[in-house]
XYZ file of C-alpha atoms in Angstrom:
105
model
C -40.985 17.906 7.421
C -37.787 19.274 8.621
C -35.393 17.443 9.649
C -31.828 18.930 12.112
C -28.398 17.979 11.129
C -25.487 18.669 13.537
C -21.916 17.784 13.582
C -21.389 17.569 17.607
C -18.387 16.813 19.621
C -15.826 18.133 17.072
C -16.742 15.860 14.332
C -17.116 12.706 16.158
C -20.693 12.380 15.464
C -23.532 13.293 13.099
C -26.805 13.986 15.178
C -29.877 13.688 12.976
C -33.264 15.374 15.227
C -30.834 15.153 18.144
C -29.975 10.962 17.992
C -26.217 10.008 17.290
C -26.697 8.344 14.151
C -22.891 7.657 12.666
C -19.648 8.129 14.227
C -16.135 8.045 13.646
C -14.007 4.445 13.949
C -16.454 3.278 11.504
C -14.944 1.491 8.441
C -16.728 2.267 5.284
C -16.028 0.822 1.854
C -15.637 3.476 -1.070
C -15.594 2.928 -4.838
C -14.198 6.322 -5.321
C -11.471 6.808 -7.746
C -11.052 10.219 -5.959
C -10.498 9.187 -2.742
C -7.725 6.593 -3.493
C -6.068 4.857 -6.213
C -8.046 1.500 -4.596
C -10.007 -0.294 -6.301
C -12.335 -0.766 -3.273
C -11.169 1.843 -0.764
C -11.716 0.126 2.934
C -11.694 3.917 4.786
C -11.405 4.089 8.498
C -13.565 7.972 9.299
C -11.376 9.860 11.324
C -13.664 13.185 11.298
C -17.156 14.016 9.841
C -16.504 17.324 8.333
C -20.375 18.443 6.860
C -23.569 17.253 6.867
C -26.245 17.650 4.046
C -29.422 16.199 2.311
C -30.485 15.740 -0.764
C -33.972 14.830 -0.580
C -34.877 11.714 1.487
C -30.992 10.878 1.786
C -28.439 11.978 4.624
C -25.097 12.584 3.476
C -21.648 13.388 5.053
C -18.148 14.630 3.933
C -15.486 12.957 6.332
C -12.367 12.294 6.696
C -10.590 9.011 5.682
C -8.005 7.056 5.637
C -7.294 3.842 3.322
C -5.908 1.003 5.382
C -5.310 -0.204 2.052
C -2.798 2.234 0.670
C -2.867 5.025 3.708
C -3.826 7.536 1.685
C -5.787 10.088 3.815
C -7.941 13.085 2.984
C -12.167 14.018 2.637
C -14.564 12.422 1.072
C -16.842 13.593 -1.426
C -20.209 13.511 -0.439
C -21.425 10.142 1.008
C -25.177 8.890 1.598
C -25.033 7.529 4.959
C -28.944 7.225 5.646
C -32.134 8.159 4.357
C -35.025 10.402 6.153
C -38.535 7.953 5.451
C -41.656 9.158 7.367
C -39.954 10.724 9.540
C -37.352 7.574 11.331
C -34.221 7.462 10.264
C -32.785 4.282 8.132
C -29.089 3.538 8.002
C -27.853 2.728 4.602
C -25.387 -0.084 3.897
C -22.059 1.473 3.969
C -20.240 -1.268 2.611
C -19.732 -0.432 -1.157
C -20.316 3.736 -0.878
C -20.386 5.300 -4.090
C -19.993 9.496 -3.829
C -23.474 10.879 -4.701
C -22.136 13.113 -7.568
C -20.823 9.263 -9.439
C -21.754 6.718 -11.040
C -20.984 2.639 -10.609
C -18.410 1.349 -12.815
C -19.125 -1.217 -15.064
């Protein structure tokens, strides 16, 4: 099944098969060393930058900024929602974890 991601309105939303599924103003938590020096990063999305998918799961580089420590800059790659049977399901984004880590003990 294929499935069409688009970044429309100059990042302000990802479209997945043409529905506005996430948008910026959203306030995501990150536990992403990377991203800020935060233990729990609470990031405000100012832009989404690139959409992808790895398998069943959506993900998005956007970005950020800490209303924590202010630090500002773009994500690693997120998963924002997964592709099952063909509808769309959000995934929780309070407590994101960048797809390439791995939860810390």
């Amino acid at each position: 099944m294929t499935v069409s991601l688009r970044i429309q309105d100059d990042g302000a939303w990802l479209s997945v098969d043409d529905q506005r599924r996430v948008g910026v103003g959203e306030l995501w938590r990150l536990y992403d060393p990377a991203f800020c020096d935060c233990d729990l990063a609470d990031a405000v999305v100012e832009n989404l930058v690139e959409p992808g998918i790895d398998g069943r799961t959506v993900e998005l580089r956007a970005v950020c900024q800490c209303i924590v420590c202010g630090e500002k800059t773009t994500t690693d790659w997120l998963p924002v929602g997964r592709v099952v049977d063909g509808e769309w399901r959000t995934v929780d984004r309070d407590g994101l974890l960048p797809s390439n880590a791995s939860r810390r003990p």
